[in-house]
PDB file of C-alpha atoms in Angstrom:
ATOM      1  CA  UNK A   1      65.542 -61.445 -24.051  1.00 77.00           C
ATOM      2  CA  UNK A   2      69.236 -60.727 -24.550  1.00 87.00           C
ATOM      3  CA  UNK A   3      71.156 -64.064 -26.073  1.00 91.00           C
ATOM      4  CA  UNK A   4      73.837 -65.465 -23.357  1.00 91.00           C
ATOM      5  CA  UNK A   5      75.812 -67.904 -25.248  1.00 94.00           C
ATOM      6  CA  UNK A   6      77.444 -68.769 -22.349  1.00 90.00           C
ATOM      7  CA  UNK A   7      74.612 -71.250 -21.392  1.00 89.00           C
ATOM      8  CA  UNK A   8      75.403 -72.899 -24.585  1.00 92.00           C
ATOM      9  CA  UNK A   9      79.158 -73.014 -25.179  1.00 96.00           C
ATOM     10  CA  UNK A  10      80.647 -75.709 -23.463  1.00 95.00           C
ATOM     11  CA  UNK A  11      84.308 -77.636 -22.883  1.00 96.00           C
ATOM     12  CA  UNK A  12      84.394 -81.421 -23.296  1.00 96.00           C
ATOM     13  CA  UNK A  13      85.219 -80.992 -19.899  1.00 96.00           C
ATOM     14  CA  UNK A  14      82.104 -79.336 -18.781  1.00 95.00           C
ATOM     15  CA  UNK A  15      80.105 -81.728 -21.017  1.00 95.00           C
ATOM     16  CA  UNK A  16      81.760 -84.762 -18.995  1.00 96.00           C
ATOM     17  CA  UNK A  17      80.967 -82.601 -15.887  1.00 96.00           C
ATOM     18  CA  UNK A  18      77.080 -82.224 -16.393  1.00 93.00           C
ATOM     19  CA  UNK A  19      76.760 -85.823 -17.527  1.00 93.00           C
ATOM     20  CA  UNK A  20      78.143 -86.857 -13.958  1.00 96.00           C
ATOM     21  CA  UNK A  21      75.531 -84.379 -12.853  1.00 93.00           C
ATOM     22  CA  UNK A  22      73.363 -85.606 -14.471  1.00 91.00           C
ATOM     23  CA  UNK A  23      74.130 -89.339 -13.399  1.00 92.00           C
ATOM     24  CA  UNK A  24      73.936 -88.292  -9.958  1.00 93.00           C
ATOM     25  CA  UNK A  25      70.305 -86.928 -10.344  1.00 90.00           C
ATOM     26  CA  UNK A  26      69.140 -90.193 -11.754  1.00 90.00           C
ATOM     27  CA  UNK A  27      70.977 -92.561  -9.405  1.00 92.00           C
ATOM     28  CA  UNK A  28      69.517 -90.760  -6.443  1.00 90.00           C
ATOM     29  CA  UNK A  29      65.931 -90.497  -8.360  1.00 90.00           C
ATOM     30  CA  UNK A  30      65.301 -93.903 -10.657  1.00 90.00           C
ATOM     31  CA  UNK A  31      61.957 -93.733 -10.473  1.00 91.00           C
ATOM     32  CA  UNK A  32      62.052 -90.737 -12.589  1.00 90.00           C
ATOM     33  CA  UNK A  33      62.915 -92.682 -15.959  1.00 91.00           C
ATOM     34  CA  UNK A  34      60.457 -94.777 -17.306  1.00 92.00           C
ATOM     35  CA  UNK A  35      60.700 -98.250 -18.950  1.00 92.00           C
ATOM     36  CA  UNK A  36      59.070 -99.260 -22.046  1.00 91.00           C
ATOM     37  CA  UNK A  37      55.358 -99.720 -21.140  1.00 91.00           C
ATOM     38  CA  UNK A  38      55.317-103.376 -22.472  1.00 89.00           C
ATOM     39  CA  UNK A  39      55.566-106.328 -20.664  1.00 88.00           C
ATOM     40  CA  UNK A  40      58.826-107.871 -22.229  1.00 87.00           C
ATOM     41  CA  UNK A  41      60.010-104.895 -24.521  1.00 87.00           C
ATOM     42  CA  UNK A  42      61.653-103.368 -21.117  1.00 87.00           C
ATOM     43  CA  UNK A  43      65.106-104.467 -21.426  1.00 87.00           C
ATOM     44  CA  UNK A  44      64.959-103.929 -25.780  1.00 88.00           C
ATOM     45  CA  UNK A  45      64.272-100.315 -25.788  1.00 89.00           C
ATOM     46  CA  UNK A  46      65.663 -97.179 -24.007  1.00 90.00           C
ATOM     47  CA  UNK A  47      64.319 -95.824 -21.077  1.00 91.00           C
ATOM     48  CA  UNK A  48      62.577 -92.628 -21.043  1.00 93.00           C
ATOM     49  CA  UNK A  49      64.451 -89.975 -18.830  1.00 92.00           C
ATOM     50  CA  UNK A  50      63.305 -86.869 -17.277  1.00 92.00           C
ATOM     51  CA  UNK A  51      62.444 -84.263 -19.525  1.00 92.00           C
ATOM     52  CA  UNK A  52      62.030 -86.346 -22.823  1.00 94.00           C
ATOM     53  CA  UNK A  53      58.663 -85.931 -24.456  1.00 95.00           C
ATOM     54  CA  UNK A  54      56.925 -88.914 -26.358  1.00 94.00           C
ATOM     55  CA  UNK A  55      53.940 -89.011 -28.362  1.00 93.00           C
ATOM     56  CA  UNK A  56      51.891 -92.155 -29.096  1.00 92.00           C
ATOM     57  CA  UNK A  57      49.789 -92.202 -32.375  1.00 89.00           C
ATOM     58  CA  UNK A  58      47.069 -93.941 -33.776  1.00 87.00           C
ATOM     59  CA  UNK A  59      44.347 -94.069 -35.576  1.00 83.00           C
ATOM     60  CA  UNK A  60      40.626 -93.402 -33.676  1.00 82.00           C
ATOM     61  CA  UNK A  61      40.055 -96.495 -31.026  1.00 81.00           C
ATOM     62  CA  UNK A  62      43.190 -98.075 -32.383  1.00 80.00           C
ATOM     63  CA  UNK A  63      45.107 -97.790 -29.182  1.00 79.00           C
ATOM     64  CA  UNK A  64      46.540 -94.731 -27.986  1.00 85.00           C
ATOM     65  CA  UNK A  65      44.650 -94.260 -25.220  1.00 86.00           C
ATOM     66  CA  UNK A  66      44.894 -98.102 -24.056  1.00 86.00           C
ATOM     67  CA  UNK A  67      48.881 -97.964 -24.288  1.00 89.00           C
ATOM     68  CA  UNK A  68      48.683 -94.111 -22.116  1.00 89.00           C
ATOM     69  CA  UNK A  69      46.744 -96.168 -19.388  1.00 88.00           C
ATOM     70  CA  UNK A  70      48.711 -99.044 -19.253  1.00 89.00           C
ATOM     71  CA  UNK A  71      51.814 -96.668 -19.122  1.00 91.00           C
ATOM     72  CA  UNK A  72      50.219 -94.647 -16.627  1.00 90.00           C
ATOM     73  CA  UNK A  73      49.416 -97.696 -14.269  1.00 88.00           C
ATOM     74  CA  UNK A  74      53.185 -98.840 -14.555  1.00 90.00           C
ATOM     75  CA  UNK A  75      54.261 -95.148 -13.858  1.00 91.00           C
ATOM     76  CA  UNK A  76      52.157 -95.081 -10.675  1.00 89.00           C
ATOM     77  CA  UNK A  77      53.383 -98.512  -9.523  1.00 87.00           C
ATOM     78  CA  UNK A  78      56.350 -97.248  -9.707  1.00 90.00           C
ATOM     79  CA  UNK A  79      56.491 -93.844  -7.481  1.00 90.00           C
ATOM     80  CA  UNK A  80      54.464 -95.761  -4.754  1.00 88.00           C
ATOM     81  CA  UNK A  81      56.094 -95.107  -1.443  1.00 88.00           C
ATOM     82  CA  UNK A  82      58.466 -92.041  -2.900  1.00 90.00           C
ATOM     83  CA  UNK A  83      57.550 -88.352  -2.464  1.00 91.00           C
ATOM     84  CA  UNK A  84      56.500 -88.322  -6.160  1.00 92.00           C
ATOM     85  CA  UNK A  85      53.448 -88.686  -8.266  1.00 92.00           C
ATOM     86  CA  UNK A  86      52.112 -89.195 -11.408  1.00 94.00           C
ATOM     87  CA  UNK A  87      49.446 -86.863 -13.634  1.00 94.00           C
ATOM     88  CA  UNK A  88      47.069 -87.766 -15.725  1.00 94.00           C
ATOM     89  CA  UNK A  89      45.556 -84.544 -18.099  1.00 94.00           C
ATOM     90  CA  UNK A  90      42.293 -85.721 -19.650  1.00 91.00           C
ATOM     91  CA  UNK A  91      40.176 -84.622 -22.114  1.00 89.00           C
ATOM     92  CA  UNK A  92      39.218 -88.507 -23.080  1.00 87.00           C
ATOM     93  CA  UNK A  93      37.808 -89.882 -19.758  1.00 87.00           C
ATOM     94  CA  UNK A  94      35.969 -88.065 -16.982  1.00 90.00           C
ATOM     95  CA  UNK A  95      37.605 -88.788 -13.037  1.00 91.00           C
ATOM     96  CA  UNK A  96      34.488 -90.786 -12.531  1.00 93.00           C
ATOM     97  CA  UNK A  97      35.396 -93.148 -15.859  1.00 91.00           C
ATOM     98  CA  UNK A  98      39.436 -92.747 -14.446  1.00 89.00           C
ATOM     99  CA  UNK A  99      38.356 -93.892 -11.649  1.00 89.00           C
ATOM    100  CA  UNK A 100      36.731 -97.313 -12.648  1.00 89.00           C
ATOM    101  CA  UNK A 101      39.208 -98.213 -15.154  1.00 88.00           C
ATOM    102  CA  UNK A 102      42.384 -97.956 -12.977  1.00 86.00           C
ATOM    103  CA  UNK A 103      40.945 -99.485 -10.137  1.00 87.00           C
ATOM    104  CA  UNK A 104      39.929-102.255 -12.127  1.00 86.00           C
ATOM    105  CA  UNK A 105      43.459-103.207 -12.766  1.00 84.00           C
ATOM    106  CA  UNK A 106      43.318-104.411  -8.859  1.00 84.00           C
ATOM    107  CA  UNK A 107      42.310-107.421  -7.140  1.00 82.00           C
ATOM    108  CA  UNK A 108      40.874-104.982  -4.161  1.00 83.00           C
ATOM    109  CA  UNK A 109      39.626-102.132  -5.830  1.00 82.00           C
ATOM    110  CA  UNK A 110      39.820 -99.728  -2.775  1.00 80.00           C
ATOM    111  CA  UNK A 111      44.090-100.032  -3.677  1.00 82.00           C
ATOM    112  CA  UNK A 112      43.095 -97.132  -6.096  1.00 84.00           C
ATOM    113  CA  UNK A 113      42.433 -94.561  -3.762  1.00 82.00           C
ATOM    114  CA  UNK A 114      45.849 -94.598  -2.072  1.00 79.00           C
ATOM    115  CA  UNK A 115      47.409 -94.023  -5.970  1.00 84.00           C
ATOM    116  CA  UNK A 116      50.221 -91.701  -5.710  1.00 86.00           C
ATOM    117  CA  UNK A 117      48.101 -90.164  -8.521  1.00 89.00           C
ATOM    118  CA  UNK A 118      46.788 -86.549 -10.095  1.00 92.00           C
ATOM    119  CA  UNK A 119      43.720 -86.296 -12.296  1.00 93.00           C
ATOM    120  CA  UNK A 120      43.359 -83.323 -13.950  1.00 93.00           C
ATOM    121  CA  UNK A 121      40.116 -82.911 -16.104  1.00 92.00           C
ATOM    122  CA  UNK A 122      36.494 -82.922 -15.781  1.00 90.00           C
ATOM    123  CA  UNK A 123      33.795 -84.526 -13.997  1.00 90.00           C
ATOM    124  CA  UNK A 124      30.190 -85.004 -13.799  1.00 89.00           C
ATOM    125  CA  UNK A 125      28.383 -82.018 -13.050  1.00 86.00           C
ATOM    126  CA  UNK A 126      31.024 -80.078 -15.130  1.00 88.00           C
ATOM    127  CA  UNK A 127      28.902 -77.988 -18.034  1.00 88.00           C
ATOM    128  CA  UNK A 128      30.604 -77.618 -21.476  1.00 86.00           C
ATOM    129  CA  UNK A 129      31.880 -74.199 -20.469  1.00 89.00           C
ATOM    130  CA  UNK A 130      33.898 -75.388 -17.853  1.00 88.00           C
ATOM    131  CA  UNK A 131      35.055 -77.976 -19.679  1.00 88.00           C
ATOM    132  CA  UNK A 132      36.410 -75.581 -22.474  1.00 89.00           C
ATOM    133  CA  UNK A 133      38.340 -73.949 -20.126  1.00 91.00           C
ATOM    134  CA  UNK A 134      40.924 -76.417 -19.579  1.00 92.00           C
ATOM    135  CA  UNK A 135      43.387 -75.292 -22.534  1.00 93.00           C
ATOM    136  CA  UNK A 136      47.109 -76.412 -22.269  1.00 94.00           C
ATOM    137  CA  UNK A 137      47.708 -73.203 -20.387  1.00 94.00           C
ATOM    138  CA  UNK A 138      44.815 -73.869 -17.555  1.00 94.00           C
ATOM    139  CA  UNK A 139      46.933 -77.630 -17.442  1.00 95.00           C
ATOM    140  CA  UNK A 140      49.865 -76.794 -16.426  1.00 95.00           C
ATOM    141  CA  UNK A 141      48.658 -74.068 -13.856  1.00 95.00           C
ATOM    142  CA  UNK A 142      46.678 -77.001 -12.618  1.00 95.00           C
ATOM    143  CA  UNK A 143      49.961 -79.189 -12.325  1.00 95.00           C
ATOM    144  CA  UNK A 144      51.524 -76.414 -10.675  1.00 95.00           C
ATOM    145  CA  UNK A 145      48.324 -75.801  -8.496  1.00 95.00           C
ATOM    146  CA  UNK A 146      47.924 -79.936  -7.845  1.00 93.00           C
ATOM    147  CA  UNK A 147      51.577 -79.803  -6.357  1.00 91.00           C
ATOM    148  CA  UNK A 148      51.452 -77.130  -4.084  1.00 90.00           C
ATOM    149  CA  UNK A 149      47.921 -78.694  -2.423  1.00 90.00           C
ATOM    150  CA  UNK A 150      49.909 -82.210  -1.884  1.00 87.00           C
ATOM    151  CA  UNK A 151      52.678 -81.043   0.573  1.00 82.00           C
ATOM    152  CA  UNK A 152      53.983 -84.774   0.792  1.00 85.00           C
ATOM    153  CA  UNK A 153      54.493 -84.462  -2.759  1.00 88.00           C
ATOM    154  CA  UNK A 154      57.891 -83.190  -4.046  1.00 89.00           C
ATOM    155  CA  UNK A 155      57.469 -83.469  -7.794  1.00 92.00           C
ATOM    156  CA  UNK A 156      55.715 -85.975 -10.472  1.00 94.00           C
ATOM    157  CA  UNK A 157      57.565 -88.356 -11.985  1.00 94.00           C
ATOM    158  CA  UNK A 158      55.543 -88.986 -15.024  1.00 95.00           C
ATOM    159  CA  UNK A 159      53.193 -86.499 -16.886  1.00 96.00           C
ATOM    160  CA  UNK A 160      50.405 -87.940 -19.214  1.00 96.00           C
ATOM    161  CA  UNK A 161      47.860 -86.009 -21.656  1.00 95.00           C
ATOM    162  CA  UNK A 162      45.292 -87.391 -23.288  1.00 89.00           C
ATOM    163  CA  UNK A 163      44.581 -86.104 -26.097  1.00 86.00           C
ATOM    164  CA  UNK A 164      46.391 -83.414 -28.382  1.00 89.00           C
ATOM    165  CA  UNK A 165      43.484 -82.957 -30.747  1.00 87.00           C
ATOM    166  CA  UNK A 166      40.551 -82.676 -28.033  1.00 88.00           C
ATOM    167  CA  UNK A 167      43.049 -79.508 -25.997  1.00 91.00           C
ATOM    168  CA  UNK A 168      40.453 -76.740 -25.950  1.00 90.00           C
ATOM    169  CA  UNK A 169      42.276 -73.744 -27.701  1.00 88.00           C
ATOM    170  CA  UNK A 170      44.594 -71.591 -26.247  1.00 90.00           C
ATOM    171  CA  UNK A 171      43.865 -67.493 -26.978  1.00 89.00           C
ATOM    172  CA  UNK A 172      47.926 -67.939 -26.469  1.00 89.00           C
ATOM    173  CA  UNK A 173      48.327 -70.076 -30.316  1.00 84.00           C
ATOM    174  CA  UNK A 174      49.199 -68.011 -33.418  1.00 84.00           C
ATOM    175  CA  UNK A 175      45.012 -68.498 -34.815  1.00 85.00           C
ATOM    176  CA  UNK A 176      42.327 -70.854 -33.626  1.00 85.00           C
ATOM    177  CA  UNK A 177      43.249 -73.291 -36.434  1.00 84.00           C
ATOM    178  CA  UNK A 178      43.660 -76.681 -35.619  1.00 83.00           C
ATOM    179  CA  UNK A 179      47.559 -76.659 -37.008  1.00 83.00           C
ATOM    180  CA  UNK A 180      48.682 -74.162 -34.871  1.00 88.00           C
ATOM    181  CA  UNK A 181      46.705 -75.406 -31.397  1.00 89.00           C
ATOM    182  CA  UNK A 182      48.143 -78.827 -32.116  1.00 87.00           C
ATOM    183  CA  UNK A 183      51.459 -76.868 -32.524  1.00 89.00           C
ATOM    184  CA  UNK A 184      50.983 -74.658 -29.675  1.00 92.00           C
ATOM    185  CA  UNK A 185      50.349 -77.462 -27.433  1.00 92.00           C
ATOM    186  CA  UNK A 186      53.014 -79.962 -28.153  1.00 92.00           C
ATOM    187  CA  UNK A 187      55.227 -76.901 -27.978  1.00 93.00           C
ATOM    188  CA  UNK A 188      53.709 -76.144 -24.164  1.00 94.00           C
ATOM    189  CA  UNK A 189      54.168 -80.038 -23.391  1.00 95.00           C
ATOM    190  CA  UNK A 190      57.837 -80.065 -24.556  1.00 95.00           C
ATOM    191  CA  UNK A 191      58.456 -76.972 -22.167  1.00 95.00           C
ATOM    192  CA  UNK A 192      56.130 -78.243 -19.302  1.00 95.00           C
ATOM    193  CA  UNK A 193      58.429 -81.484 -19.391  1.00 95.00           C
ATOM    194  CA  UNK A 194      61.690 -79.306 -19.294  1.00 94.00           C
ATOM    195  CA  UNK A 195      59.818 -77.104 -15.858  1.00 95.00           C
ATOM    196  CA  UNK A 196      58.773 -80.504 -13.745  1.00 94.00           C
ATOM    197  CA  UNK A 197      61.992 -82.527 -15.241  1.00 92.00           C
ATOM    198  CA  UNK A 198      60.126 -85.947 -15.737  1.00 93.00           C
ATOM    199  CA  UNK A 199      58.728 -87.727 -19.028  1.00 94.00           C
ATOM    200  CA  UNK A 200      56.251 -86.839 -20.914  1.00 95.00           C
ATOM    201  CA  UNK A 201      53.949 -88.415 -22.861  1.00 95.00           C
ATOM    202  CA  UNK A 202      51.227 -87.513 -24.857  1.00 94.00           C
ATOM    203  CA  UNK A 203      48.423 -89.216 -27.217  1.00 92.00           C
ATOM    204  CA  UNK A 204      47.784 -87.942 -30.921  1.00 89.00           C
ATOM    205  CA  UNK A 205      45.413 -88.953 -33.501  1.00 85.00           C
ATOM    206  CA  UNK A 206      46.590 -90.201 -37.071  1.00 81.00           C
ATOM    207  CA  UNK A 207      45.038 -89.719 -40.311  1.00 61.00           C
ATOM    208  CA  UNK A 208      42.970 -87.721 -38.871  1.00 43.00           C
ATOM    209  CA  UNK A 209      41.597 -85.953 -42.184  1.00 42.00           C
ATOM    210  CA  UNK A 210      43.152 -88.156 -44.407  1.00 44.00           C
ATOM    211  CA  UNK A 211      45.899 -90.730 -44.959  1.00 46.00           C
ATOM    212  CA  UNK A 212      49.069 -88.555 -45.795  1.00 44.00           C
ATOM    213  CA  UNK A 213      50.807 -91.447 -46.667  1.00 48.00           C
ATOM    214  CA  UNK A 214      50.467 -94.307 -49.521  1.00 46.00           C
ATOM    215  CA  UNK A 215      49.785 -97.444 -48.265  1.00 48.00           C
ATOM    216  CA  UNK A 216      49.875-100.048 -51.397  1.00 50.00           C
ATOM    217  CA  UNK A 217      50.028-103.010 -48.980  1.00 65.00           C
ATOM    218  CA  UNK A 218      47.865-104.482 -46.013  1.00 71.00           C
ATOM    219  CA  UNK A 219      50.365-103.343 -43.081  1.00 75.00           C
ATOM    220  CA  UNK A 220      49.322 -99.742 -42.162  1.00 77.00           C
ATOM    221  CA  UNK A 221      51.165 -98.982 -39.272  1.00 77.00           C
ATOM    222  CA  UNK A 222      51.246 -95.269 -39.026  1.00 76.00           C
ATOM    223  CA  UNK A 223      54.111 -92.919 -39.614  1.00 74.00           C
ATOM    224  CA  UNK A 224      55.738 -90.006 -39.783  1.00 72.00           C
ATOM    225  CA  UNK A 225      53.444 -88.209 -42.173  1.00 71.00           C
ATOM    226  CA  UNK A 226      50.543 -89.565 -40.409  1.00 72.00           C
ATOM    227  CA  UNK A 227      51.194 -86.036 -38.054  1.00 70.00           C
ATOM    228  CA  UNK A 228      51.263 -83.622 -40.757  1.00 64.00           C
ATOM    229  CA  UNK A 229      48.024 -82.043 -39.266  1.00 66.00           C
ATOM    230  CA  UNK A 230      51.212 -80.565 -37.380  1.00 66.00           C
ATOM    231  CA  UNK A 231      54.719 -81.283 -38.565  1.00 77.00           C
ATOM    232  CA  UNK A 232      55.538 -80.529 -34.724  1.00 81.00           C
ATOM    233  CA  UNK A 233      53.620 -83.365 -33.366  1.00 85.00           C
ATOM    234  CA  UNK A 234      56.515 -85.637 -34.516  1.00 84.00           C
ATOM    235  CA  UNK A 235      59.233 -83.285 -35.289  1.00 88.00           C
ATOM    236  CA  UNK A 236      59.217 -81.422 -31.164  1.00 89.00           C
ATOM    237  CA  UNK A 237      59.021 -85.017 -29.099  1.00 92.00           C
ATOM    238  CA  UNK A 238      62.110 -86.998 -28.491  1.00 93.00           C
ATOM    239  CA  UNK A 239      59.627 -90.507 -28.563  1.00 93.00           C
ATOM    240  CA  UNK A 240      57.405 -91.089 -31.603  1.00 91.00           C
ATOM    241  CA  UNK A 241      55.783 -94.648 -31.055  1.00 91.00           C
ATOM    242  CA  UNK A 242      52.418 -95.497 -33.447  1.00 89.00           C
ATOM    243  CA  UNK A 243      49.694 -98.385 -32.904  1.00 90.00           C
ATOM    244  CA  UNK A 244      47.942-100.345 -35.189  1.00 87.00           C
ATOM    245  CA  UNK A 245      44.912-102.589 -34.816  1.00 87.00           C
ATOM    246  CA  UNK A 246      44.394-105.043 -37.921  1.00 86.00           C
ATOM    247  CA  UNK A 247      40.759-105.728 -36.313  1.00 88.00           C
ATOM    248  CA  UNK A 248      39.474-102.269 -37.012  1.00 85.00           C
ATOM    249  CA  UNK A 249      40.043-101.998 -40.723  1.00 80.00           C
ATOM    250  CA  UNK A 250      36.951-102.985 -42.911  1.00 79.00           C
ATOM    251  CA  UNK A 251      38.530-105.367 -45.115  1.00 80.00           C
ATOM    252  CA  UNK A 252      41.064-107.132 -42.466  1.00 83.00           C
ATOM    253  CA  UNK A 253      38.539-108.456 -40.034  1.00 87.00           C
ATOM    254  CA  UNK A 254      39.107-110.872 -36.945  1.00 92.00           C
ATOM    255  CA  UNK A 255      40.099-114.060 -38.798  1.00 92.00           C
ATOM    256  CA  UNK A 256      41.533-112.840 -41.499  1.00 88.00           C
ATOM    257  CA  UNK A 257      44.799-114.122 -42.872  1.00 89.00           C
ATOM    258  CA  UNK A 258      47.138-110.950 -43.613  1.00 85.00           C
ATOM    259  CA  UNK A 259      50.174-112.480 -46.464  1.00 84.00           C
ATOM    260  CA  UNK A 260      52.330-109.289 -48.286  1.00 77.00           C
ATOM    261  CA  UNK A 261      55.343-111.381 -48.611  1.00 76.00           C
ATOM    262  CA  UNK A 262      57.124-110.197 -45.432  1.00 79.00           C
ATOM    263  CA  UNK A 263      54.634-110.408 -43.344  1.00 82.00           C
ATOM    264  CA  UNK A 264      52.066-113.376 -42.305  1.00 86.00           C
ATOM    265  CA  UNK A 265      49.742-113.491 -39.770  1.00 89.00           C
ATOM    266  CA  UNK A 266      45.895-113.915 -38.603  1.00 90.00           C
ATOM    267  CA  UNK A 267      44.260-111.010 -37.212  1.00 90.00           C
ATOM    268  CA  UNK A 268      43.365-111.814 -33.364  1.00 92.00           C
ATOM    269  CA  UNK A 269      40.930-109.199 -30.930  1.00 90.00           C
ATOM    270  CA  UNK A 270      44.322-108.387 -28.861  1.00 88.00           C
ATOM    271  CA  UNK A 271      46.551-108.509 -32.119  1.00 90.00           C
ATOM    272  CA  UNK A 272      48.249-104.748 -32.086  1.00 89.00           C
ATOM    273  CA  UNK A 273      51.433-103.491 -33.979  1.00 87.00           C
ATOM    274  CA  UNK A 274      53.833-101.027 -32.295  1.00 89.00           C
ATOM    275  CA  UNK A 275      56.200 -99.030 -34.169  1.00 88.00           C
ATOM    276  CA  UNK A 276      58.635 -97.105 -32.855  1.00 89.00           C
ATOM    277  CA  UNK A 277      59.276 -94.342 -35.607  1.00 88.00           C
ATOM    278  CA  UNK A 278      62.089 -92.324 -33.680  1.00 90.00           C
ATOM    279  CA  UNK A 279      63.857 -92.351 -30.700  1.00 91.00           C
ATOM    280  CA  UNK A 280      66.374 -89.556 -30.201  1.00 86.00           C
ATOM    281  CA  UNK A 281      68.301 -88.460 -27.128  1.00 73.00           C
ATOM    282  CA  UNK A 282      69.639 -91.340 -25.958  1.00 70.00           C
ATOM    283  CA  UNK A 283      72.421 -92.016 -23.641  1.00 61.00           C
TER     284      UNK A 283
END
């Protein structure tokens, strides 16, 4: 492909220009950027505009997937009577298990089925095979496939995967190595974001060999170098935001007291710490 650096040059002029462009798109489409996910943390952070990518990190059953749901449930409340949608990739939960635990969060559970919603992943009868088939690539010629069988639908408004390390690989990735599909994918994400110009957001285990970083104290929230399984699992999204559950470490058990001098507090069943460990791109 021959460089144009035209696409890249511009005037503070033409910068002002495309941010009134810009502007435009989002006043006439709101429902494309997303709030915080958290009840009361809307109006504290940023809002996640079309096209950013964010990645939410934990530890094994320390979150991730709870905080993708409950982002995904806000997402679709939010597209209801527009021509867009929202997609759900999964590799975590089966449609059937999808299914139960979204229409759970209503008082009549038949509100479900008119979702302005996309599964894409398997189901029961699926056999292993098929189920390996659903790389990153097969995703997002579903997403393109999903849109074109929902006429009403213009575009999503919200993409969701669930999760990086479960992708089947892609023949597509430099090797088969768990680095480079983790790479490859996040890399396919960022770009998928960029075609369908919505958010993003995908979920990522943490320490998932080992703990890259030192932790000499009783708050282990992960960070940064909790992704070096791929430095692009932090380094590609715009959004890095990590969970931690007190409850599920072996010597901080429910009703324990937790005292390192800054911090002081008794560990609950809903107690969970968010960090957000970067944030970049915002207007």
């Amino acid at each position: 492909m021959t460089f144009n650096p035209s696409s890249y040059v511009h005037s503070a002029k033409q910068t002002w220009d495309l941010k009134l462009q810009y502007d435009k798109f989002l006043a006439e489409n709101p429902h494309l950027s997303a709030p915080f996910h958290v009840t009361g943390l809307e109006d504290l952070l940023p809002r996640q505009f079309p096209s950013q990518v964010a990645v939410h990190f934990a530890k094994s059953h320390e979150g991730k997937s709870t905080a993708l749901r409950n982002a995904i449930f806000k997402a679709q409340r939010r597209v209801e009577d527009t021509d867009s949608m929202v997609a759900i990739i999964s590799l975590e939960d089966s449609a059937e298990t999808t299914a139960t635990k979204f229409s759970m969060r209503y008082r009549d559970v038949s509100q479900y089925q008119d979702d302005q919603l996309l599964f894409i992943g398997n189901s029961f009868g699926m056999t292993s095979k098929d189920m390996g088939q659903l790389n990153v690539d097969n995703a997002i010629k579903s997403l393109e496939w999903g849109l074109q069988q929902l006429p009403g639908m213009k575009r999503y408004a919200h993409i969701f995967l669930d999760y990086v390390q479960i992708v089947p690989a892609s023949q597509s990735a430099i090797s088969r190595e768990r680095r480079d599909q983790a790479m490859y994918v996040t890399k396919q994400l960022f770009d998928a974001a960029k075609q369908f110009q919505c958010p993003m957001d995908f979920a990522s285990q943490a320490l998932l060999k080992h703990s890259n970083t030192t932790y000499s104290g009783k708050m282990r929230i992960p960070g940064a170098g909790d992704l070096k399984e791929a430095a692009e699992l932090y380094e590609i999204p715009h959004i890095a935001i990590a969970y931690w559950m007190p409850k599920r470490q072996a010597d901080t058990p429910i009703g324990t007291t937790i005292d390192d001098g800054r911090w002081s507090f008794r560990v609950e069943s809903n107690l969970v710490f968010i960090r957000i460990e970067k944030w970049r791109d915002q207007s």
